[in-house]
Coordinates of C-alpha atoms and ligand atoms in Angstrom, one line a residue:
M1 CA 43.3 -59.3 -21.8
K2 CA 40.6 -59.5 -24.4
P3 CA 38.2 -57.1 -22.9
I4 CA 41.3 -54.2 -23.5
I5 CA 41.7 -55.2 -27.3
F6 CA 37.7 -55.1 -27.8
I7 CA 37.8 -52.1 -25.7
L8 CA 40.6 -49.9 -27.1
P9 CA 39.4 -49.0 -30.2
L10 CA 35.9 -47.9 -29.1
L11 CA 38.0 -46.0 -26.2
F12 CA 40.8 -44.2 -29.2
A13 CA 37.6 -43.8 -31.2
F14 CA 36.4 -42.0 -28.3
V15 CA 38.6 -39.9 -27.5
L16 CA 38.7 -38.5 -31.0
M17 CA 35.6 -37.7 -31.3
Y18 CA 36.1 -35.5 -27.3
C19 CA 39.2 -34.1 -28.9
S20 CA 37.4 -32.9 -32.0
I21 CA 34.3 -31.2 -29.6
R22 CA 37.1 -29.8 -27.6
N23 CA 39.3 -28.4 -30.9
N24 CA 35.7 -27.3 -31.7
E25 CA 35.1 -25.3 -29.7
V26 CA 38.8 -24.1 -28.3
D27 CA 39.2 -23.1 -31.9
L28 CA 35.0 -21.1 -32.4
R29 CA 35.6 -19.7 -29.3
A30 CA 38.4 -18.1 -30.5
F31 CA 37.3 -17.5 -33.6
I32 CA 34.2 -15.4 -31.4
E33 CA 36.8 -13.6 -29.7
I34 CA 38.3 -11.5 -32.6
H35 CA 35.6 -11.2 -34.7
V36 CA 33.5 -9.7 -30.7
K37 CA 36.5 -7.4 -30.6
T38 CA 36.8 -6.5 -34.5
I39 CA 32.6 -5.8 -34.6
E40 CA 31.6 -4.2 -31.0
P41 CA 33.1 -0.7 -31.5
K42 CA 31.5 -1.1 -35.2
L43 CA 28.0 -1.3 -33.7
K44 CA 28.9 1.3 -30.8
M45 CA 29.7 3.9 -33.6
M46 CA 27.2 2.6 -35.7
N47 CA 24.6 2.8 -33.0
L48 CA 25.6 6.6 -31.9
A49 CA 24.7 8.0 -35.9
Y50 CA 21.7 5.9 -36.0
W51 CA 21.2 8.2 -32.5
N52 CA 22.2 11.5 -33.8
A53 CA 21.0 11.6 -37.8
A54 CA 17.4 10.6 -35.3
A55 CA 18.5 13.2 -33.1
S56 CA 18.9 15.5 -35.7
G57 CA 17.9 15.0 -39.5
E58 CA 21.3 15.9 -40.2
K59 CA 23.0 13.7 -43.8
K60 CA 25.9 13.4 -42.5
Y61 CA 25.2 11.3 -39.9
Y62 CA 22.3 9.4 -42.1
D63 CA 25.2 9.0 -44.3
E64 CA 27.5 8.0 -40.8
Q65 CA 25.2 5.4 -40.1
A66 CA 25.2 4.5 -44.1
A67 CA 28.8 3.5 -43.6
L68 CA 29.2 1.8 -41.0
E69 CA 26.1 -0.9 -41.8
L70 CA 28.0 -1.2 -44.6
E71 CA 31.5 -2.2 -42.8
I72 CA 29.9 -4.2 -40.9
R73 CA 28.0 -6.1 -42.7
T74 CA 31.2 -6.7 -45.0
I75 CA 32.2 -7.7 -42.4
Y76 CA 28.9 -10.5 -42.1
S77 CA 29.6 -10.5 -45.7
D78 CA 32.9 -13.1 -45.1
K79 CA 32.7 -16.1 -47.5
K80 CA 35.5 -18.3 -45.8
E81 CA 34.0 -17.6 -41.8
F82 CA 30.5 -18.4 -42.9
E83 CA 32.1 -22.3 -44.6
Q84 CA 33.8 -22.2 -40.8
L85 CA 30.2 -21.7 -39.8
K86 CA 28.4 -23.9 -41.2
R87 CA 31.2 -26.7 -40.6
W88 CA 30.6 -25.9 -36.7
K89 CA 27.0 -25.7 -37.1
E90 CA 26.1 -29.2 -39.0
S91 CA 29.3 -31.0 -36.5
G92 CA 27.5 -31.7 -33.5
S93 CA 30.3 -30.7 -31.6
I94 CA 29.2 -27.4 -30.3
K95 CA 27.9 -29.0 -26.8
D96 CA 28.5 -25.9 -24.4
T97 CA 25.0 -24.2 -24.9
L98 CA 26.1 -20.6 -24.4
L99 CA 27.9 -21.2 -27.1
E100 CA 26.2 -22.9 -29.6
R101 CA 23.3 -20.3 -29.3
Q102 CA 26.5 -17.4 -30.2
L103 CA 27.2 -20.4 -32.7
I104 CA 23.4 -20.6 -34.2
L105 CA 23.3 -16.2 -33.9
L106 CA 26.4 -15.4 -35.7
Y107 CA 25.7 -18.2 -38.4
N108 CA 22.3 -16.0 -38.7
N109 CA 24.1 -13.1 -38.9
Y110 CA 26.3 -14.4 -41.7
L111 CA 23.5 -15.6 -43.4
T112 CA 22.0 -12.8 -44.5
N113 CA 24.8 -11.0 -45.9
Q114 CA 26.6 -13.4 -47.6
N115 CA 25.2 -11.6 -51.3
D116 CA 27.9 -9.4 -53.5
T117 CA 28.7 -6.3 -51.6
T118 CA 27.5 -3.6 -54.5
L119 CA 24.5 -5.4 -53.5
T120 CA 24.3 -4.8 -50.5
R121 CA 25.5 -1.2 -51.0
K122 CA 22.4 -0.3 -53.5
I123 CA 20.7 -2.1 -50.4
V124 CA 21.1 0.4 -47.2
E125 CA 21.5 3.0 -49.1
R126 CA 18.5 2.9 -50.7
A127 CA 16.9 2.3 -46.7
A128 CA 18.8 5.3 -45.9
A129 CA 17.2 7.9 -48.5
V130 CA 14.2 6.4 -48.4
Q131 CA 14.2 6.7 -44.2
N132 CA 15.3 10.4 -44.3
K133 CA 11.9 11.3 -46.7
F134 CA 10.3 10.5 -44.2
N135 CA 12.1 12.2 -41.0
V136 CA 11.9 15.8 -43.5
F137 CA 8.6 14.6 -45.2
R138 CA 5.7 17.5 -43.7
P139 CA 2.5 17.0 -45.9
V140 CA 1.1 21.0 -46.7
L141 CA -2.7 21.5 -45.8
D142 CA -3.5 24.7 -46.5
G143 CA -0.5 26.4 -47.6
K144 CA 0.8 25.4 -43.9
E145 CA 3.6 21.7 -43.4
I146 CA 1.4 20.0 -41.1
D147 CA 3.6 17.9 -38.6
D148 CA 2.4 13.9 -37.6
N149 CA 1.6 15.3 -33.7
E150 CA -0.9 18.5 -35.1
I151 CA -2.7 15.0 -38.4
E152 CA -3.2 13.0 -35.1
S153 CA -4.1 16.0 -33.2
I154 CA -7.1 17.5 -35.9
L155 CA -8.5 13.9 -36.5
K156 CA -9.3 13.2 -32.8
K157 CA -11.3 16.9 -32.3
E158 CA -12.1 17.5 -36.1
K159 CA -15.7 17.2 -36.4
N160 CA -16.3 18.3 -39.8
S161 CA -16.0 15.2 -42.0
A162 CA -14.5 17.5 -45.6
E163 CA -12.1 18.7 -43.1
R164 CA -10.7 14.8 -41.8
K165 CA -11.0 13.9 -45.4
K166 CA -8.4 17.1 -46.3
V167 CA -5.7 15.7 -43.3
W168 CA -6.3 12.1 -44.0
E169 CA -5.1 12.8 -47.3
A170 CA -2.5 15.1 -46.7
S171 CA -1.2 12.1 -44.2
K172 CA -1.0 9.1 -47.4
E173 CA 0.8 12.8 -48.9
V174 CA 4.3 11.4 -48.1
G175 CA 2.8 7.6 -48.7
R176 CA 3.4 9.4 -53.2
A177 CA 7.2 10.6 -51.9
V178 CA 8.4 7.2 -51.2
A179 CA 6.5 4.8 -52.6
S180 CA 8.8 3.5 -55.6
D181 CA 11.9 3.7 -53.7
V182 CA 10.5 1.2 -51.2
I183 CA 9.2 -1.2 -54.2
D184 CA 13.0 -0.8 -55.7
L185 CA 13.6 -1.1 -51.7
V186 CA 12.0 -4.9 -51.8
K187 CA 13.1 -6.1 -54.8
L188 CA 16.6 -5.2 -53.9
R189 CA 16.4 -7.2 -50.8
N190 CA 15.2 -9.9 -52.7
E191 CA 17.5 -10.3 -55.3
A192 CA 19.6 -10.7 -52.2
A193 CA 17.5 -13.2 -50.9
R194 CA 17.3 -15.2 -54.0
Q195 CA 21.3 -15.3 -54.2
L196 CA 21.5 -17.0 -50.9
G197 CA 19.3 -19.8 -52.0
F198 CA 15.2 -18.2 -50.8
K199 CA 11.9 -17.5 -52.5
N200 CA 12.3 -14.0 -52.4
Y201 CA 13.7 -11.7 -48.4
Y202 CA 10.4 -12.0 -46.1
E203 CA 11.6 -15.8 -46.3
M204 CA 15.0 -15.6 -45.1
S205 CA 14.6 -12.9 -43.1
L206 CA 12.0 -14.8 -40.9
I207 CA 13.7 -18.0 -40.6
A208 CA 16.8 -15.5 -40.1
S209 CA 15.2 -14.7 -36.6
E210 CA 14.8 -18.2 -35.9
Q211 CA 10.8 -18.3 -37.3
S212 CA 9.4 -19.7 -40.2
V213 CA 6.3 -18.7 -42.2
G214 CA 4.6 -21.6 -42.0
E215 CA 4.9 -21.3 -37.8
I216 CA 4.2 -17.0 -38.6
T217 CA 1.4 -18.0 -40.4
A218 CA -0.1 -19.7 -38.3
I219 CA -1.0 -18.0 -35.8
F220 CA -2.2 -15.0 -37.7
D221 CA -5.0 -17.5 -38.6
E222 CA -5.5 -18.7 -35.4
L223 CA -6.0 -15.6 -34.4
K224 CA -7.6 -14.2 -37.4
K225 CA -10.5 -16.7 -36.3
L226 CA -10.7 -15.8 -32.5
T227 CA -11.5 -12.6 -33.9
D228 CA -13.4 -12.2 -36.0
E229 CA -16.4 -12.1 -34.7
P230 CA -15.8 -9.8 -31.0
Y231 CA -14.8 -7.2 -33.8
K232 CA -17.1 -7.2 -36.3
K233 CA -19.1 -6.2 -33.6
L234 CA -16.8 -3.6 -32.0
K235 CA -16.4 -2.0 -35.2
N236 CA -20.3 -1.5 -35.7
E237 CA -20.3 -0.4 -32.2
I238 CA -17.3 2.3 -32.8
D239 CA -19.1 3.2 -36.6
M240 CA -22.6 3.6 -34.7
K241 CA -21.0 5.4 -31.9
L242 CA -18.2 8.1 -34.1
S243 CA -20.9 8.2 -37.0
K244 CA -23.3 10.1 -34.3
K245 CA -20.0 12.9 -33.3
Y246 CA -19.5 13.1 -37.2
G247 CA -23.8 13.5 -37.6
I248 CA -23.3 10.7 -40.2
K249 CA -25.6 7.3 -40.7
P250 CA -23.0 4.7 -39.9
E251 CA -22.7 3.5 -43.3
N252 CA -21.1 6.4 -43.9
M253 CA -18.2 5.9 -42.7
M254 CA -14.8 6.6 -44.1
P255 CA -11.0 5.8 -43.6
W256 CA -11.0 9.4 -42.0
H257 CA -13.2 8.8 -39.2
Y258 CA -11.2 7.0 -37.1
E259 CA -9.8 8.8 -35.0
D260 CA -5.7 7.1 -36.2
R261 CA -4.9 8.4 -39.6
F262 CA -4.5 3.6 -40.7
F263 CA -7.1 3.1 -37.8
Q264 CA -4.4 0.5 -36.1
E265 CA -4.7 2.4 -32.6
A266 CA -9.3 2.8 -30.7
P267 CA -10.5 5.7 -31.1
K268 CA -11.1 6.6 -27.2
I269 CA -14.6 6.0 -26.3
G270 CA -14.1 6.9 -22.2
T271 CA -16.5 9.8 -21.0
V272 CA -13.4 10.9 -18.6
D273 CA -10.7 12.7 -20.1
I274 CA -7.3 10.8 -18.8
D275 CA -5.5 13.8 -20.4
R276 CA -6.5 16.2 -18.4
Y277 CA -4.5 14.6 -15.5
F278 CA -1.3 14.7 -17.1
K279 CA -1.7 18.2 -18.0
G280 CA 1.7 19.8 -16.9
K281 CA 3.0 17.7 -15.5
K282 CA 6.5 15.8 -16.3
I283 CA 5.4 12.3 -18.0
E284 CA 9.8 11.4 -17.9
D285 CA 8.8 12.8 -14.3
L286 CA 5.6 10.0 -13.6
A287 CA 8.2 7.4 -15.4
V288 CA 11.4 7.3 -12.6
A289 CA 8.5 7.2 -10.3
F290 CA 7.0 4.5 -11.9
Y291 CA 10.2 2.7 -12.5
K292 CA 11.6 2.9 -9.0
G293 CA 9.1 1.4 -7.1
I294 CA 9.0 -1.8 -9.6
G295 CA 13.3 -1.7 -8.7
L296 CA 14.0 -0.8 -12.0
P297 CA 15.4 2.8 -11.8
V298 CA 15.7 4.2 -15.3
D299 CA 17.3 8.4 -14.4
N300 CA 20.6 6.7 -16.5
I301 CA 18.7 5.5 -19.5
L302 CA 16.6 9.9 -18.8
K303 CA 20.5 11.3 -18.8
N304 CA 21.1 10.0 -21.9
S305 CA 17.9 10.4 -24.1
D306 CA 16.1 13.0 -26.1
I307 CA 12.6 14.1 -24.3
Y308 CA 11.4 16.5 -26.4
G309 CA 10.4 17.4 -29.9
R310 CA 11.6 20.2 -32.3
K311 CA 12.4 20.9 -36.1
G312 CA 13.8 18.5 -37.9
K313 CA 14.1 16.1 -35.5
Y314 CA 12.9 11.9 -36.0
Q315 CA 8.4 11.7 -34.6
H316 CA 9.1 9.2 -33.6
A317 CA 9.8 7.1 -30.0
F318 CA 12.6 5.1 -29.9
S319 CA 14.8 3.0 -27.2
T320 CA 18.3 1.7 -28.2
D321 CA 20.7 -0.1 -26.3
I322 CA 24.5 1.7 -27.3
D323 CA 27.3 -0.5 -26.6
R324 CA 25.5 -3.5 -24.4
L325 CA 27.3 -2.0 -21.2
G326 CA 24.7 0.5 -19.5
D327 CA 24.6 3.5 -22.1
V328 CA 20.7 3.0 -22.5
R329 CA 18.4 5.9 -25.0
T330 CA 15.1 6.8 -25.3
M331 CA 14.5 8.9 -28.3
Q332 CA 10.5 10.3 -28.1
S333 CA 9.1 13.9 -29.2
V334 CA 6.9 13.8 -25.4
V335 CA 3.4 16.2 -24.8
D336 CA 1.8 15.8 -21.5
N337 CA -1.0 13.3 -22.5
Q338 CA -2.3 10.0 -22.1
Y339 CA -0.7 8.9 -25.4
W340 CA 3.0 10.0 -24.4
M341 CA 2.5 9.1 -21.0
S342 CA 1.6 5.1 -22.8
T343 CA 4.9 5.9 -25.5
M344 CA 7.5 5.9 -22.5
L345 CA 6.8 3.2 -20.2
H346 CA 6.5 1.4 -23.8
E347 CA 9.8 3.8 -24.2
L348 CA 11.5 2.2 -20.8
G349 CA 10.0 -1.4 -20.7
H350 CA 12.5 -2.0 -23.5
G351 CA 14.9 0.2 -22.1
V352 CA 15.1 -1.7 -18.5
Y353 CA 15.0 -5.1 -20.5
S354 CA 18.4 -3.9 -22.2
L355 CA 19.1 -2.4 -19.5
N356 CA 18.8 -5.2 -17.1
I357 CA 20.2 -7.7 -19.5
R358 CA 23.4 -10.3 -17.2
H359 CA 26.4 -7.6 -18.2
D360 CA 28.9 -10.9 -17.7
L361 CA 27.0 -12.7 -21.2
P362 CA 29.6 -13.0 -24.1
F363 CA 28.5 -9.7 -26.2
I364 CA 26.8 -11.6 -29.5
L365 CA 23.4 -12.9 -26.2
R366 CA 24.0 -9.5 -24.7
S367 CA 20.1 -8.8 -26.3
E368 CA 16.6 -10.2 -25.6
T369 CA 16.0 -12.9 -26.9
H370 CA 14.1 -12.1 -29.4
I371 CA 12.7 -9.0 -30.8
F372 CA 9.4 -9.6 -30.1
A373 CA 9.7 -10.8 -26.1
T374 CA 11.4 -6.6 -25.7
E375 CA 7.7 -5.9 -27.5
A376 CA 6.1 -7.8 -25.3
V377 CA 7.5 -6.1 -22.1
A378 CA 7.1 -2.3 -24.1
M379 CA 3.3 -3.7 -24.2
L380 CA 3.1 -5.4 -21.1
M381 CA 4.7 -1.8 -18.9
E382 CA 2.5 0.5 -21.8
R383 CA -0.9 -1.3 -20.6
Q384 CA -0.9 0.0 -16.5
V385 CA -1.8 3.8 -18.4
D386 CA -5.4 2.7 -18.9
N387 CA -5.2 0.6 -15.0
A388 CA -7.5 2.6 -13.0
D389 CA -5.4 1.8 -9.5
W390 CA -2.4 3.1 -11.5
L391 CA -3.7 6.1 -12.1
D392 CA -4.9 7.1 -9.5
M393 CA -1.4 6.3 -7.5
M394 CA 0.8 7.9 -10.3
V395 CA -1.7 10.9 -11.0
G396 CA -4.0 10.6 -7.7
I397 CA -7.7 11.2 -10.1
S398 CA -10.9 11.9 -7.9
Q399 CA -13.3 8.5 -6.9
K400 CA -16.0 8.5 -9.6
D401 CA -13.2 8.9 -12.4
K402 CA -11.7 6.1 -11.2
K403 CA -14.7 4.1 -11.3
T404 CA -15.6 5.1 -14.7
I405 CA -12.1 4.2 -15.5
S406 CA -11.8 0.5 -14.3
I407 CA -14.8 -0.1 -16.3
E408 CA -14.0 2.1 -19.4
G409 CA -10.3 1.3 -19.0
R410 CA -10.9 -2.3 -19.2
E411 CA -12.6 -1.9 -22.8
N412 CA -10.1 1.0 -24.2
L413 CA -7.0 -2.3 -23.8
R414 CA -9.8 -4.3 -25.1
M415 CA -9.9 -2.5 -28.6
H416 CA -7.1 -1.6 -28.9
A417 CA -6.5 -5.7 -28.7
L418 CA -8.6 -6.7 -31.4
I419 CA -8.1 -3.4 -33.2
F420 CA -4.6 -3.8 -33.7
S421 CA -4.5 -7.5 -33.9
R422 CA -7.0 -7.1 -37.1
W423 CA -4.6 -4.1 -38.0
T424 CA -1.4 -6.4 -38.4
Q425 CA -3.1 -8.5 -39.9
V426 CA -3.3 -6.2 -43.4
M427 CA -0.1 -5.3 -42.0
M428 CA 2.0 -9.4 -41.5
R429 CA -0.1 -10.2 -45.3
F430 CA 0.3 -6.9 -47.4
E431 CA 4.0 -7.8 -46.4
K432 CA 4.2 -10.7 -47.0
S433 CA 2.6 -10.8 -50.1
M434 CA 4.3 -7.6 -51.7
Y435 CA 7.5 -9.8 -51.0
E436 CA 6.3 -13.1 -52.5
D437 CA 4.8 -10.4 -55.4
P438 CA 6.2 -7.0 -56.0
D439 CA 5.1 -6.2 -58.7
Q440 CA 1.1 -7.2 -58.8
D441 CA -1.0 -3.8 -58.4
L442 CA 0.4 -2.9 -54.5
N443 CA -2.0 -0.2 -54.0
K444 CA -5.1 -2.6 -54.8
L445 CA -3.9 -5.0 -52.7
W446 CA -3.8 -3.0 -50.1
W447 CA -6.6 -2.2 -49.9
N448 CA -8.6 -4.6 -50.2
L449 CA -6.5 -6.4 -47.3
V450 CA -7.8 -3.4 -45.3
K451 CA -11.7 -4.0 -45.9
E452 CA -11.0 -7.9 -45.1
Y453 CA -9.7 -7.3 -41.8
Q454 CA -9.8 -4.3 -41.0
M455 CA -13.8 -4.3 -42.3
V456 CA -13.0 0.3 -43.2
T457 CA -14.7 0.8 -46.9
P458 CA -11.7 1.7 -49.5
P459 CA -12.2 5.3 -50.7
E460 CA -14.4 4.9 -53.8
G461 CA -11.5 5.3 -57.1
R462 CA -8.7 5.4 -54.7
N463 CA -4.9 4.3 -56.3
A464 CA -2.4 5.7 -54.0
P465 CA 0.3 4.3 -52.4
D466 CA -1.1 4.4 -49.1
W467 CA 0.5 1.6 -48.1
A468 CA 4.3 3.4 -48.2
A469 CA 3.1 6.0 -45.6
K470 CA 3.5 3.5 -43.3
I471 CA 7.3 4.1 -42.6
H472 CA 7.4 0.4 -41.2
L473 CA 7.6 -1.5 -44.4
S474 CA 10.9 0.2 -45.7
Q475 CA 12.6 0.4 -42.3
S476 CA 12.0 -3.0 -39.7
P477 CA 11.1 -4.9 -43.0
A478 CA 9.2 -8.9 -42.2
Y479 CA 9.1 -6.8 -38.5
Y480 CA 5.5 -5.8 -38.5
H481 CA 4.2 -9.3 -37.1
N482 CA 6.7 -9.6 -34.5
Y483 CA 4.5 -6.4 -32.8
E484 CA 1.2 -8.6 -32.1
L485 CA 4.0 -12.3 -31.2
G486 CA 5.5 -9.5 -28.4
E487 CA 0.9 -8.5 -27.7
L488 CA 0.3 -12.7 -27.2
T489 CA 3.4 -12.8 -25.1
A490 CA 3.1 -9.2 -23.0
S491 CA -0.5 -11.4 -22.4
Q492 CA 1.0 -14.0 -21.0
L493 CA 3.1 -12.2 -18.5
Q494 CA 0.3 -10.2 -17.1
A495 CA -1.2 -13.6 -17.0
Y496 CA 1.6 -14.9 -15.3
I497 CA 2.2 -12.2 -12.9
T498 CA -1.3 -11.7 -11.8
K499 CA -1.1 -15.1 -10.6
N500 CA 1.6 -16.2 -9.7
I501 CA 3.7 -13.1 -8.2
L502 CA 0.8 -10.5 -6.9
K503 CA -0.6 -13.6 -6.2
Q504 CA -4.3 -11.6 -7.7
N505 CA -7.4 -13.3 -10.2
D506 CA -7.6 -10.5 -12.8
A507 CA -4.7 -9.8 -14.6
H508 CA -7.4 -6.2 -16.7
E509 CA -7.2 -4.6 -12.1
A510 CA -3.2 -6.0 -11.4
C511 CA -1.1 -2.4 -10.5
F512 CA 2.4 -2.7 -10.8
A513 CA 3.2 0.7 -9.2
N514 CA 5.2 -0.2 -6.2
K515 CA 5.4 -4.1 -6.5
P516 CA 9.6 -4.6 -6.7
E517 CA 8.2 -8.3 -6.7
V518 CA 7.2 -7.1 -10.2
G519 CA 10.3 -6.2 -11.3
E520 CA 12.4 -8.6 -10.0
Y521 CA 11.2 -11.2 -11.3
L522 CA 10.5 -9.5 -15.1
A523 CA 15.3 -9.3 -14.2
A524 CA 15.4 -13.0 -13.3
K525 CA 13.3 -14.6 -16.0
V526 CA 12.6 -12.4 -18.5
F527 CA 15.5 -9.9 -19.2
A528 CA 19.0 -11.7 -17.2
P529 CA 19.3 -14.6 -20.1
G530 CA 19.4 -12.4 -22.8
A531 CA 19.5 -13.8 -25.7
G532 CA 21.3 -16.8 -24.4
L533 CA 18.2 -18.6 -24.3
R534 CA 16.4 -18.7 -27.1
W535 CA 12.9 -17.6 -27.5
D536 CA 10.5 -20.3 -27.1
A537 CA 12.8 -22.0 -24.4
L538 CA 12.4 -18.5 -22.6
I539 CA 8.7 -18.5 -22.5
K540 CA 8.4 -21.8 -21.2
E541 CA 10.6 -21.4 -18.2
A542 CA 9.8 -17.6 -17.4
T543 CA 5.3 -18.9 -18.1
G544 CA 5.7 -22.6 -17.4
E545 CA 4.1 -22.7 -20.8
P546 CA 4.8 -22.6 -24.8
L547 CA 3.5 -18.9 -26.5
S548 CA 0.2 -19.7 -26.7
A549 CA -2.3 -17.1 -28.2
K550 CA -4.6 -18.8 -25.2
Y551 CA -3.9 -15.8 -22.8
F552 CA -4.5 -13.0 -25.4
A553 CA -7.9 -14.2 -26.7
E554 CA -9.1 -14.8 -22.9
E555 CA -8.5 -11.5 -21.8
Y556 CA -9.7 -9.4 -24.6
V557 CA -12.2 -12.0 -27.0
K558 CA -15.0 -12.1 -24.7
Ligands
LIG601 ZN1 8.4 -1.0 -29.3

């Protein structure tokens, strides 16, 4: 008898604990079921409104999108529900892993919306207004309106420095049009973050997306060190080559002398005109053939997509998952050249990720593990466009060009990686600093960072909000660092695929065309788990090790 008397209270305590775990799990499941019933149709309608807004530029769709976003934010602003989620989270009683993942994602969503509705409304409306200004703004050059594609095309070809300067300045005009709105938006977002006990919006956003400022800064500091010397060398080489083209001295290179208006992309300094292989070709058909060949068909994505540019339409490219059930689309302004081929592969990389997330996962987990993971896949696919074998298989290139491209393609990717990594340094540090102190001299901060990290000479006496011309600062706040994390992850995936899936040695030579095993691996290990696995766990599971800059450095920093 004695032992039983001794064990009984223990057993009782255990049963109590077990019951509370069971009860909490049952209650949470019930909560989620009701929540999803409300949120799922609203999210779908909002995604559709965003789609229609971008396709038409019509104000009514922007208003509709903003209204729906507000409705959704209002749902997530419920204080009672937030407190309940907090209790479940802190109780440690949710043991089922998929249920716990849902709880964490829900909690983070509620957390970032615990502001008073007036403030939330102001933020949503202001962001939509800025977006609208961006979409319809066309700078005037020599009395004629020009669009982004025309600006890019002039900066690619024009040899006259004065003409280049004029176009570059025109490309920054949108900055003046939106700067004060963007600063207001930053202050409103900060006010929201402070209401919730955070120092600023940047800090809050990172925590709510399962990252931290310290973690990100450490990675960027490491990257800076890794790239300092090779970048300096590369930048000198680029200045030498480009200045010769313009007939100026290398030390007189100015921001408008680079082929990209932010110098975020490498100027293509190859000798082969790859664009000519895409002339007259249907970019979307090439993409269909490529993705079919790796076992990740995209016909259904393209069927719902909006491929060509027109007046009033959104000028950038994006991919969207409308309903998490297979309605995945991409919006682009395709032209028959290599740039749009790579953009097409990029956007469809996002697309196949969304499309291949397990459909039997709970709704809340039916999205990518982290936003930068889907960027990584998009970048991995985009890199194929510089691969000589890929080009040969997809568009047929001459043997002579193939030889040259295999050397130049490697160099182009290396330049892209280095240049883009220094540009993301500017963006990440600017954004972090802007949210820490939006009242500082932002124009000066911008050019100081551009000078330090991109090593580009600021135009003398220029005091304009050139930073505000970058749409991401207003529309995708606290996001840009994810592009660089995407690059690092893409390199890690590429190294893994090369070695373990294709059984090759050189990651750069790895051509995915007609290799269904590549798609099979990505679908099973990267896409299928959705948000059921946290990003760090997923990368470890998919590649056998945690995310590091190692493979990026191995590939590009030599
Ligand atoms: Zn992307």
